[in-house]
Each structure stands twice: as structure tokens, then as C-alpha cells.
Amino acid sequence: MKIASIINGAERMDGSGETMEVRNPYSGDLVAEMTLADEKLMEEAIENSRQAFQQTMKKMPAYERSDILRRASDLLEEKQEEFAEIVAREAGKPIKHSRAEIKRSIQVLRFSSELSKHMTGEVLPMDAALRGDNRMGMVKRVPMGVIGAITPFNFPLNLSLHKIAPAIAAGNTVIFKPAEKTPVSAYMLAKLFQEAGLPDGVLNLVLSTGKVAGSTLVPHKDVPKITFTGSLTVGKIIRDTAGFKKVTMELGSNSPNIVFEDADIDDAIERLVNAAFGYSGQVCVSAQRIYVQEDVYDEFLKKYVEATNNLEIGDPLGEETDFGPMIDEDAAKRIQEWVEEARNEGATIETGGDRKGTMMYPTIITNVKKDMKVVKEEAFAPIVTLMPFKTEEEAVANTNDSIYGLQAGVFTKDISRAYRVADNLEMGGVWINESSVYRQDNYPYGGVKLSGLGREGVKYAMEEMTEMKFIGVRL
Ligand code: ADP
């Protein structure tokens, strides 16, 4: 399969002439060959998106945007198996999890279709202010123009749709720059939107390196907004070059989960195995730090190791597979080094620690110190650390001792404690009796501290992709 950028409805094999291979991280099989866009093609795409905003999107009524998004969701539902399979092949995500991702993506399109009809503003009581008599004031929400959407490999479809669908719902046009590792689902998505009747130029897919996006898209004068999901390192670079533009940043975390002694331990274990090892921990809200209250620590550890060892490991395309490879060998080697470093500093590897090619086995680490990389930095890998604690205050203080603050999970049956802890955690979101990894697509999702800027979740993303415009009348 050969794929290329799609600009103004046309596939652009010209690009820079350079190509890149997309390979299945498990088998090494060739999935596709993509032609990369250079700076010139990116410029052309941006100019086309600018024109499409002026000539097409500004005139398109909300009911039409809504219909297109609804058709896209129906088409994705019809083709869900095809999309799930490609995500499994290009990202190495177990097919069960890939299917779940596509189901969520369908919903994101449906929420966007519905909300495109509800971009309401407000009428202000102008006479509340001195000299305001005989005046009327209203606030409208208006689209911003060309939105630059830069996305990562880990949820190649759903995290892309969290940007593209609200952008279209709000009446913008989009330059879509997917991750180099997972361009095939992105390409299929652009085609799907064409089939759903989205006019040419409203969604321009630019398959390029991060470098081209960074030098051309991010600082471009005709792109008023960049929405990015990815690593803190790249997020910082983008923030620095974006200058005065608005940016939404969904970055990482070393997500904490707290298990109190009164929790339903078996239930917590089931959820936390998935939270730590689902898609090999390559999830922004993957459980990386688990704080367990002293009295139940030994029981938790024993059962947690057992449950982890029961994961079905293998080919992402296998129906029974729970756990597959990492995205590439470099990622797996990097995390293995972190684990070795922790071991040399006195940590105990309770299970895992080994690697074969891209496969890093599920790894549980105890006897850690808070300044070890495996605790303090974002692992984005199938490793998790377990730490005992005595008091609630200690658990809260340890949890907050991080540069990140995205989502946390708290397991307890004590409702007062649950709310108290939720209030005291420095996080964008807190789940009670659910793990940090759980997310629904209709609530505000995003981080505090270095986990990000702004929020996603269709309604909230639409707010970030529109401007408020005040219109006043002197009667
Ligand atoms: P991940 O490895 O999780 O995909 P990255 O932060 O490395 O996270 O990449 C996320 C996205 O950012 C990708 O689409 C990548 O191509 C893009 N990217 C990488 N470097 C830059 C950059 N300097 N400017 C803009 N985008 C970049």
C-alpha cells in the first residue's frame, strides 16, 4: 500500500520525493510506504486550508457540518473492523484494544455532530454597567480559521478525531499532521471524510516529519491555533515556536493510583493491571505509580503479580492477545535501561524486566526511591512501581510530588475520604474506584503542571477552537 498527503482532495505523491516505511512493530512486516511532504507542500496545504476556510467553511451552515460528521461516524461504524485491523498492524496495538479505540472514535464523531448545532453564545445585561442603558450586548462563538492538529502514535485514530471532529464541528479547517509511525489510519480517515461529503480543503492531511511541522506549520502566520498531543519534550519546542498563537497541549504523566486498605482489592487489581499494561503502557494516563496502604500491601503485591503474569502476550492480531509489542525497538531498549538503572540503585523487579526486540515484558518494580527515573519521569512503557504508605496525608503528598498532573485513580469505600483526596490531588482529573487510565470522550480531559495546557473532550475542545466575539448595539 502506498500512501501520501491529501491536499485539496488530491493525493500528492510528489511530496519531497522522500519515502518512509511503516512496519508492523510485532512482525516487522511492511504495512505501507508513505511519501513525505516537504516544507513547500506544507505551505501549499496551509494556503489551501486558508482559502477553504474563507470560501467554504465560513459559509457552511451548522446543520450541514453536523450531517457530514454524522455520515462520517456511520461510515466508520461500517468500516470499524478494517480500521481496527490497521491500528493493530501499524501501532502494534492488540486487536481487542484497537476495536475499543474505533468504538470511541465513532462516538467522538457523534458528539461532534450533535454539538455542532449547539455553539451558543450569551446575551449580556448591558445596563449592569454605568452608561449601559439603551445598549444591547451579545457574545457569539466564532471559528478561528486554520487549526494545526499534530497527533501521536498511541491512539492514532481517536486522539486525531479529538482534534479534527470538534474543529470541523466549530466551523474551522484543519491541517492534520499525524505521527510518522501511524499514518495509515490517518490516511484512511481523510478518505473517509471525503466519502462522507466533506468538501475538499477542509481537512488537509500532511504526512511529514515532526521537523517539517515544527518549522512550517507551528509558526505559520495563517494558522492561529495549534492543538498537539505528544511528549513533553516536543510540547516545549512547539510552545516556544508557536509565539502568540493559542495552543492546546495534551502531554504526558507518571500517573498515580492510590489503593486504601478498605478498597475492594480484587477489583482494584483487575483495573490496575489494565491501567499499567494496556497497550504496553503507551498511554498518557497509564498507571506508573501505585501507592498501596501498608496493611494490604503484601496481599496486593502477591495478587497483582499473579494477575499480571496471566496476561496473554503475543501477536496484536491474535483474538486473545492482551499484551503486545512497544512501538519500536528504541522505545523498548530505552525502558529496559531505566529498569536496569533502578535495579542497580536497589529496586526489586517482581516480574518482567526482560525484553525481546520490540517486546518489553510487563514489569512490576518495588523498593523504589522517588527520584528514580521509573518513578519520576514519564515511562510510557509497560512498567509500574508499587510503593507502600501509612497515612492519607502521606499518600496525597507523594502523589503530588511530580512535575505532572493529568489523571489519578483512588480506590476506597470511604466516601468522605474519596472526596477529600480528590480535592487535595493536583490533577486535571481524579477517578474514584476507577484507575487513572479510564477516559470517556465527553468530559474535560487535560492536565495541570507540565501535563498540558487546555482541555479536550468534544465540547471543551470546541471552546478552545473558537473565539468569543462581542457585538454591542446602541439603541
Ligand atoms: P509520540 O512519540 O508519542 O508520538 P512525540 O511527541 O514524539 O510523541 O510526537 C508527537 C507528534 O509530534 C508526532 O506527530 C511528531 O511527528 C510531531 N513532532 C515531533 N517533533 C516535532 C516538532 N519539533 N514540531 C512539531 N511537531 C513535532
Coordinates of C-alpha atoms and ligand atoms in Angstrom, one line a residue:
M1 CA 0.0 0.0 0.0
K2 CA 1.3 3.4 -1.0
I3 CA 0.0 6.5 0.8
A4 CA 0.6 10.2 0.5
S5 CA -0.6 13.6 1.7
I6 CA -4.1 14.6 0.6
I7 CA -4.4 18.3 -0.1
N8 CA -7.5 19.9 -1.6
G9 CA -8.8 16.4 -2.2
A10 CA -5.9 15.3 -4.3
E11 CA -3.3 12.7 -3.3
R12 CA 0.2 14.2 -3.5
M13 CA 2.8 11.6 -4.4
D14 CA 5.2 14.4 -5.4
G15 CA 6.0 15.5 -1.8
S16 CA 9.7 15.8 -1.3
G17 CA 10.4 12.6 -3.1
E18 CA 11.4 11.0 0.1
T19 CA 9.6 8.0 1.4
M20 CA 9.3 6.3 4.7
E21 CA 8.2 2.7 5.5
V22 CA 5.6 1.8 8.0
R23 CA 6.3 -1.5 9.6
N24 CA 4.3 -3.7 12.0
P25 CA 6.2 -3.4 15.3
Y26 CA 5.5 -7.1 16.1
S27 CA 6.3 -8.9 12.9
G28 CA 8.4 -6.3 11.1
D29 CA 6.1 -6.8 8.0
L30 CA 5.7 -3.8 5.7
V31 CA 2.3 -2.2 6.2
A32 CA 2.7 0.8 3.9
E33 CA 5.1 3.1 2.2
M34 CA 4.4 6.8 2.6
T35 CA 5.6 9.8 0.6
L36 CA 6.7 12.6 2.9
A37 CA 5.6 16.2 2.4
D38 CA 8.4 18.8 2.5
E39 CA 8.1 22.5 3.6
K40 CA 6.9 23.6 0.2
L41 CA 3.9 21.1 0.2
M42 CA 3.1 22.1 3.8
E43 CA 3.0 25.7 2.8
E44 CA 0.7 24.9 -0.1
A45 CA -1.6 22.9 2.2
I46 CA -1.8 25.8 4.6
E47 CA -2.7 28.3 1.9
N48 CA -5.3 25.9 0.6
S49 CA -6.8 25.5 4.1
R50 CA -6.9 29.2 4.5
Q51 CA -8.9 29.5 1.2
A52 CA -11.2 26.7 2.2
F53 CA -11.9 28.4 5.4
Q54 CA -12.8 31.7 3.7
Q55 CA -14.7 30.2 0.7
T56 CA -16.2 27.0 2.1
M57 CA -16.4 26.7 5.9
K58 CA -17.4 30.3 6.7
K59 CA -20.5 29.7 4.5
M60 CA -21.4 26.2 5.6
P61 CA -24.4 26.1 8.0
A62 CA -24.2 24.2 11.2
Y63 CA -26.8 21.6 10.0
E64 CA -24.5 20.7 7.1
R65 CA -21.4 20.3 9.3
S66 CA -23.5 18.2 11.6
D67 CA -24.7 16.0 8.7
I68 CA -21.2 15.4 7.4
L69 CA -19.9 14.4 10.9
R70 CA -22.8 12.1 11.4
R71 CA -22.2 10.4 8.0
A72 CA -18.5 10.1 8.9
S73 CA -19.5 8.3 12.1
D74 CA -21.8 6.0 10.3
L75 CA -19.2 5.2 7.7
L76 CA -16.6 4.5 10.5
E77 CA -19.1 2.2 12.1
E78 CA -19.5 0.2 8.9
K79 CA -15.7 0.0 8.4
Q80 CA -14.7 -0.5 12.0
E81 CA -13.1 -3.8 11.6
E82 CA -10.9 -2.5 8.7
F83 CA -9.8 0.4 10.9
A84 CA -9.2 -1.8 13.9
E85 CA -7.0 -4.1 11.9
I86 CA -4.9 -1.3 10.5
V87 CA -4.4 0.2 14.0
A88 CA -3.3 -3.2 15.2
R89 CA -0.9 -3.6 12.3
E90 CA 0.7 -0.1 12.3
A91 CA 0.7 0.6 16.0
G92 CA 1.1 -3.0 17.3
K93 CA -2.0 -2.5 19.5
P94 CA -3.8 -5.7 20.5
I95 CA -6.9 -6.0 18.3
K96 CA -9.2 -6.0 21.3
H97 CA -7.9 -2.6 22.3
S98 CA -7.9 -1.4 18.7
R99 CA -11.5 -2.3 18.4
A100 CA -12.3 -0.4 21.6
E101 CA -10.4 2.6 20.2
I102 CA -12.5 2.6 17.0
K103 CA -15.8 2.4 19.0
R104 CA -14.7 5.5 20.9
S105 CA -13.8 7.3 17.7
I106 CA -17.3 6.7 16.4
Q107 CA -18.7 8.3 19.5
V108 CA -16.3 11.3 19.2
L109 CA -17.7 11.9 15.7
R110 CA -21.3 11.6 17.0
F111 CA -20.7 14.0 19.9
S112 CA -19.2 16.5 17.4
S113 CA -22.1 16.1 15.0
E114 CA -24.5 16.8 17.9
L115 CA -22.6 19.7 19.4
S116 CA -22.0 21.5 16.1
K117 CA -25.7 22.5 16.4
H118 CA -25.2 23.9 19.9
M119 CA -22.5 26.6 19.6
T120 CA -24.5 29.0 21.6
G121 CA -23.4 32.4 23.0
E122 CA -25.0 34.7 25.5
V123 CA -26.8 38.0 25.8
L124 CA -25.4 40.4 28.4
P125 CA -27.3 42.7 30.7
M126 CA -25.5 45.8 29.4
D127 CA -27.4 48.1 31.8
A128 CA -25.5 46.4 34.6
A129 CA -22.6 48.8 33.9
L130 CA -22.5 52.6 34.2
R131 CA -23.6 54.2 30.9
G132 CA -25.0 50.9 29.7
D133 CA -28.7 52.0 29.5
N134 CA -30.1 51.6 26.0
R135 CA -27.4 49.2 24.9
M136 CA -27.6 45.6 23.9
G137 CA -24.6 43.2 24.0
M138 CA -24.1 39.7 22.9
V139 CA -21.3 37.2 22.7
K140 CA -21.0 34.8 19.8
R141 CA -18.6 32.0 19.4
V142 CA -16.8 32.1 16.0
P143 CA -14.4 29.7 14.4
M144 CA -10.7 30.6 14.4
G145 CA -9.7 29.5 10.9
V146 CA -7.0 27.0 10.1
I147 CA -6.3 24.6 13.0
G148 CA -2.9 22.8 13.0
A149 CA -3.5 19.3 14.6
I150 CA -0.4 17.4 15.5
T151 CA -1.0 13.9 16.8
P152 CA 0.9 10.9 18.4
F153 CA 1.0 7.2 17.6
N154 CA -0.7 5.7 20.6
F155 CA -4.3 6.3 19.8
P156 CA -3.8 7.2 16.1
L157 CA -7.5 7.4 15.3
N158 CA -9.2 8.6 18.5
L159 CA -6.7 11.3 19.5
S160 CA -6.7 12.6 15.9
L161 CA -10.5 12.7 15.9
H162 CA -10.5 14.6 19.3
K163 CA -8.9 17.4 17.3
I164 CA -10.4 17.1 13.8
A165 CA -14.0 16.5 14.7
P166 CA -14.5 19.4 17.1
A167 CA -12.6 21.6 14.7
I168 CA -15.0 20.9 11.9
A169 CA -18.0 21.0 14.2
A170 CA -17.0 24.5 15.1
G171 CA -16.5 25.6 11.5
N172 CA -12.7 25.5 11.1
T173 CA -10.5 23.9 8.6
V174 CA -7.7 21.6 9.6
I175 CA -4.1 20.7 8.7
F176 CA -3.7 17.2 10.1
K177 CA -0.2 16.1 10.8
P178 CA -0.3 12.5 12.2
A179 CA 2.6 10.6 13.8
E180 CA 5.1 9.2 11.3
K181 CA 4.7 5.7 12.9
T182 CA 0.9 5.6 12.3
P183 CA 0.0 7.4 9.1
V184 CA -2.2 4.7 7.5
S185 CA -5.2 5.1 9.8
A186 CA -4.8 8.8 9.3
Y187 CA -4.9 8.4 5.5
M188 CA -7.9 6.1 5.8
L189 CA -9.6 8.7 8.0
A190 CA -9.0 11.5 5.4
K191 CA -10.5 9.3 2.7
L192 CA -13.5 8.5 5.0
F193 CA -14.2 12.2 5.4
Q194 CA -14.1 12.6 1.6
E195 CA -16.7 9.8 1.3
A196 CA -18.8 11.5 4.0
G197 CA -19.0 14.6 1.8
L198 CA -16.5 16.9 3.5
P199 CA -15.6 19.5 0.8
D200 CA -12.0 19.5 -0.5
G201 CA -9.5 21.5 1.5
V202 CA -11.5 21.4 4.8
L203 CA -9.3 18.6 6.1
N204 CA -5.8 18.6 4.6
L205 CA -3.7 15.6 5.5
V206 CA 0.0 16.4 5.5
L207 CA 2.3 13.3 6.0
S208 CA 5.5 14.9 7.1
T209 CA 8.2 14.6 9.7
G210 CA 7.9 16.4 13.0
K211 CA 10.7 18.7 11.8
V212 CA 8.7 20.0 8.8
A213 CA 5.6 20.5 11.1
G214 CA 7.8 22.3 13.6
S215 CA 9.5 24.6 11.1
T216 CA 6.5 25.4 8.9
L217 CA 3.1 24.6 10.4
V218 CA 3.7 25.7 14.0
P219 CA 5.0 29.2 13.4
H220 CA 2.8 29.9 10.3
K221 CA 1.0 33.3 10.3
D222 CA -2.2 31.8 8.8
V223 CA -2.5 29.1 11.5
P224 CA -4.0 30.8 14.6
K225 CA -4.1 27.6 16.7
I226 CA -2.1 24.5 17.2
T227 CA -3.5 21.6 19.0
F228 CA -0.9 19.0 20.0
T229 CA -0.8 15.6 21.7
G230 CA 2.6 14.1 22.4
S231 CA 5.6 14.2 24.6
L232 CA 6.6 17.0 27.0
T233 CA 9.9 17.4 25.0
V234 CA 8.1 18.2 21.7
G235 CA 5.4 20.1 23.5
K236 CA 8.0 22.5 24.9
I237 CA 9.5 23.1 21.5
I238 CA 6.1 23.8 20.0
R239 CA 5.1 26.1 22.8
D240 CA 8.3 28.1 22.2
T241 CA 7.9 28.4 18.4
A242 CA 4.1 29.0 18.5
G243 CA 4.6 32.5 19.7
F244 CA 1.3 34.3 20.1
K245 CA -0.9 31.6 18.9
K246 CA -3.3 29.7 21.0
V247 CA -2.1 26.2 21.8
T248 CA -3.7 23.1 23.4
M249 CA -1.2 20.7 24.7
E250 CA -2.0 17.1 25.9
L251 CA 1.2 15.9 27.3
G252 CA 2.2 13.0 29.5
S253 CA 2.3 12.0 33.1
N254 CA 3.6 9.4 35.5
S255 CA 0.1 8.7 36.6
P256 CA -0.6 7.8 40.2
N257 CA -3.2 5.4 41.7
I258 CA -3.9 5.1 45.4
V259 CA -5.2 2.0 47.0
F260 CA -6.6 2.4 50.5
E261 CA -6.9 -0.5 53.0
D262 CA -10.7 -0.5 52.7
A263 CA -10.7 -0.8 48.9
D264 CA -12.1 -3.8 47.0
I265 CA -8.6 -5.2 46.3
D266 CA -9.6 -7.7 43.7
D267 CA -11.4 -5.1 41.7
A268 CA -8.6 -2.6 42.1
I269 CA -6.1 -5.2 40.8
E270 CA -8.2 -6.1 37.8
R271 CA -8.4 -2.4 36.8
L272 CA -4.7 -1.6 37.6
V273 CA -3.4 -4.5 35.5
N274 CA -5.1 -3.0 32.5
A275 CA -4.1 0.5 33.7
A276 CA -0.4 -0.3 33.8
F277 CA -0.1 -2.7 30.8
G278 CA -2.9 -1.8 28.4
Y279 CA -1.2 -1.0 25.0
S280 CA 2.1 -1.7 26.7
G281 CA 1.8 1.4 29.0
Q282 CA 2.0 3.7 26.0
V283 CA -0.9 5.8 27.2
C284 CA -0.7 9.3 28.7
V285 CA -2.6 8.2 31.8
S286 CA -1.1 4.8 32.2
A287 CA -0.7 3.7 35.8
Q288 CA 3.0 4.2 36.7
R289 CA 3.0 4.8 40.4
I290 CA 0.7 2.7 42.7
Y291 CA 0.6 3.7 46.3
V292 CA -0.8 0.9 48.5
Q293 CA -1.7 1.3 52.1
E294 CA 0.6 -0.7 54.4
D295 CA -1.9 -3.2 55.8
V296 CA -2.9 -4.5 52.4
Y297 CA 0.4 -4.1 50.6
D298 CA 1.6 -7.7 50.8
E299 CA -1.7 -9.1 49.6
F300 CA -1.9 -6.5 46.8
L301 CA 1.6 -7.2 45.6
K302 CA 1.1 -11.0 45.5
K303 CA -2.2 -10.9 43.7
Y304 CA -1.0 -8.1 41.4
V305 CA 2.0 -10.1 40.2
E306 CA -0.2 -13.2 39.7
A307 CA -2.8 -11.2 37.6
T308 CA 0.0 -9.6 35.5
N309 CA 1.5 -13.0 34.8
N310 CA -1.8 -14.2 33.5
L311 CA -1.8 -11.6 30.6
E312 CA -1.9 -13.2 27.2
I313 CA 1.2 -12.0 25.4
G314 CA 1.7 -12.1 21.7
D315 CA 0.7 -11.0 18.2
P316 CA -1.5 -7.9 18.3
L317 CA -3.7 -9.5 15.6
G318 CA -4.5 -12.5 17.9
E319 CA -8.0 -12.5 19.2
E320 CA -6.9 -13.4 22.7
T321 CA -3.9 -11.2 22.9
D322 CA -3.9 -8.7 25.9
F323 CA -0.4 -7.5 25.5
G324 CA 1.8 -6.8 22.5
P325 CA 5.0 -5.0 21.5
M326 CA 6.1 -1.4 22.0
I327 CA 6.1 0.9 19.1
D328 CA 9.7 0.3 18.2
E329 CA 12.9 -1.3 19.4
D330 CA 14.4 2.0 20.6
A331 CA 11.4 2.6 22.9
A332 CA 11.8 -0.9 24.3
K333 CA 15.6 -0.6 24.8
R334 CA 15.2 2.8 26.5
I335 CA 12.8 1.4 29.1
Q336 CA 14.9 -1.6 29.7
E337 CA 17.8 0.7 30.5
W338 CA 15.6 2.5 33.0
V339 CA 14.6 -0.7 34.7
E340 CA 18.3 -1.8 34.9
E341 CA 19.2 1.5 36.3
A342 CA 16.5 1.1 39.0
R343 CA 17.7 -2.4 39.8
N344 CA 21.3 -1.1 40.2
E345 CA 20.0 1.5 42.6
G346 CA 18.4 -1.1 44.8
A347 CA 14.9 -1.7 43.3
T348 CA 13.4 -5.2 43.1
I349 CA 11.9 -6.5 39.8
E350 CA 8.9 -8.6 40.9
T351 CA 8.1 -9.7 37.4
G352 CA 9.2 -8.9 33.9
G353 CA 12.3 -6.8 33.3
D354 CA 13.1 -8.7 30.1
R355 CA 12.9 -7.7 26.5
K356 CA 12.9 -9.4 23.1
G357 CA 13.1 -7.0 20.2
T358 CA 10.2 -4.6 20.5
M359 CA 8.6 -6.7 23.2
M360 CA 9.2 -5.4 26.7
Y361 CA 7.5 -7.8 29.1
P362 CA 5.1 -6.4 31.8
T363 CA 7.3 -5.3 34.6
I364 CA 6.4 -4.6 38.3
I365 CA 9.0 -2.8 40.4
T366 CA 9.2 -2.4 44.2
N367 CA 11.6 -1.0 46.7
V368 CA 11.9 2.1 44.6
K369 CA 13.0 5.6 45.6
K370 CA 11.1 8.7 44.5
D371 CA 14.0 10.1 42.4
M372 CA 14.4 7.0 40.3
K373 CA 13.5 7.6 36.6
V374 CA 11.0 4.8 36.8
V375 CA 9.0 6.8 39.4
K376 CA 9.7 10.4 38.5
E377 CA 9.8 10.6 34.7
E378 CA 7.1 9.5 32.3
A379 CA 7.9 5.9 31.4
F380 CA 5.3 5.5 28.6
A381 CA 6.1 1.8 28.8
P382 CA 4.8 -1.4 30.4
I383 CA 6.4 -0.8 33.8
V384 CA 4.7 0.1 37.1
T385 CA 6.1 0.9 40.5
L386 CA 4.5 -0.1 43.8
M387 CA 5.0 1.9 47.0
P388 CA 3.5 1.4 50.4
F389 CA 2.2 4.2 52.5
K390 CA 0.9 4.7 56.1
T391 CA -1.5 7.7 56.1
E392 CA -3.8 9.5 53.7
E393 CA -1.6 12.7 54.1
E394 CA 1.5 10.8 53.1
A395 CA -0.3 9.3 50.0
V396 CA -1.5 12.7 48.9
A397 CA 1.9 14.3 49.4
N398 CA 3.7 11.5 47.4
T399 CA 1.1 11.6 44.7
N400 CA 1.5 15.4 44.3
D401 CA 5.3 15.2 44.3
S402 CA 5.5 15.2 40.5
I403 CA 6.1 17.6 37.7
Y404 CA 3.0 16.1 36.1
G405 CA -0.7 16.2 36.9
L406 CA -3.1 14.6 34.4
Q407 CA -5.3 11.9 36.0
A408 CA -5.3 9.9 39.2
G409 CA -7.2 6.8 40.4
V410 CA -8.3 6.5 44.1
F411 CA -9.6 3.2 45.4
T412 CA -11.6 3.4 48.7
K413 CA -15.1 2.7 50.1
D414 CA -15.0 5.7 52.4
I415 CA -16.9 8.4 50.6
S416 CA -15.6 11.3 52.7
R417 CA -12.0 10.3 52.2
A418 CA -12.7 9.8 48.5
Y419 CA -13.9 13.4 48.0
R420 CA -11.2 14.8 50.4
V421 CA -8.4 13.1 48.5
A422 CA -9.9 14.1 45.1
D423 CA -9.9 17.8 46.3
N424 CA -6.3 17.6 47.5
L425 CA -4.8 16.0 44.4
E426 CA -3.1 18.3 41.9
M427 CA -4.6 16.8 38.8
G428 CA -6.7 17.6 35.8
G429 CA -9.0 14.7 36.7
V430 CA -9.5 12.2 39.5
W431 CA -11.4 8.9 39.3
I432 CA -12.7 7.3 42.4
N433 CA -12.8 3.5 42.3
E434 CA -11.6 3.6 38.8
S435 CA -8.0 3.7 37.5
S436 CA -6.1 6.7 36.1
V437 CA -6.3 5.2 32.6
Y438 CA -10.0 5.4 32.2
R439 CA -11.3 8.1 30.0
Q440 CA -14.7 8.9 28.4
D441 CA -14.8 11.3 25.5
N442 CA -17.3 13.7 26.8
Y443 CA -15.7 15.2 29.9
P444 CA -12.9 17.8 30.1
Y445 CA -9.6 15.9 29.8
G446 CA -6.3 17.5 30.2
G447 CA -3.6 18.3 32.7
V448 CA -2.2 20.7 35.2
K449 CA 1.6 21.4 35.8
L450 CA 3.6 20.0 32.9
S451 CA 0.9 17.6 31.7
G452 CA -0.5 20.2 29.5
L453 CA -2.5 23.3 28.6
G454 CA -6.2 23.4 27.9
R455 CA -8.8 20.6 27.7
E456 CA -10.1 18.2 25.2
G457 CA -13.4 16.3 25.2
V458 CA -15.6 17.4 22.3
K459 CA -17.4 20.4 24.0
Y460 CA -14.3 21.7 25.6
A461 CA -12.1 21.2 22.5
M462 CA -14.7 23.3 20.6
E463 CA -14.4 26.0 23.1
E464 CA -10.7 26.1 22.6
M465 CA -11.1 26.2 18.8
T466 CA -13.4 29.2 18.8
E467 CA -13.1 32.8 19.7
M468 CA -15.6 34.8 21.6
K469 CA -16.8 37.8 19.6
F470 CA -18.7 40.6 21.3
I471 CA -21.2 42.6 19.4
G472 CA -22.8 45.7 21.0
V473 CA -25.6 47.8 19.9
R474 CA -26.5 51.4 21.0
L475 CA -30.3 51.5 20.7
Ligands
ADP1 P1 4.9 10.2 20.4 O1 6.2 9.5 20.3 O2 4.1 9.8 21.5 O3 4.2 10.1 19.0 P2 6.1 12.8 20.1 O4 6.0 14.0 21.0 O5 7.4 12.3 19.7 O6 5.2 11.7 20.7 O7 5.4 13.1 18.7 C1 4.1 13.6 18.6 C2 3.8 14.3 17.3 O8 4.6 15.5 17.2 C3 4.2 13.5 16.0 O9 3.2 13.7 15.0 C4 5.5 14.1 15.6 O10 5.8 13.9 14.3 C5 5.3 15.5 16.0 N1 6.6 16.3 16.2 C6 7.8 15.8 16.6 N2 8.7 16.8 16.6 C7 8.0 18.0 16.3 C8 8.4 19.4 16.3 N3 9.6 19.8 16.5 N4 7.4 20.2 15.9 C9 6.1 19.8 15.7 N5 5.7 18.5 15.7 C10 6.7 17.6 16.0

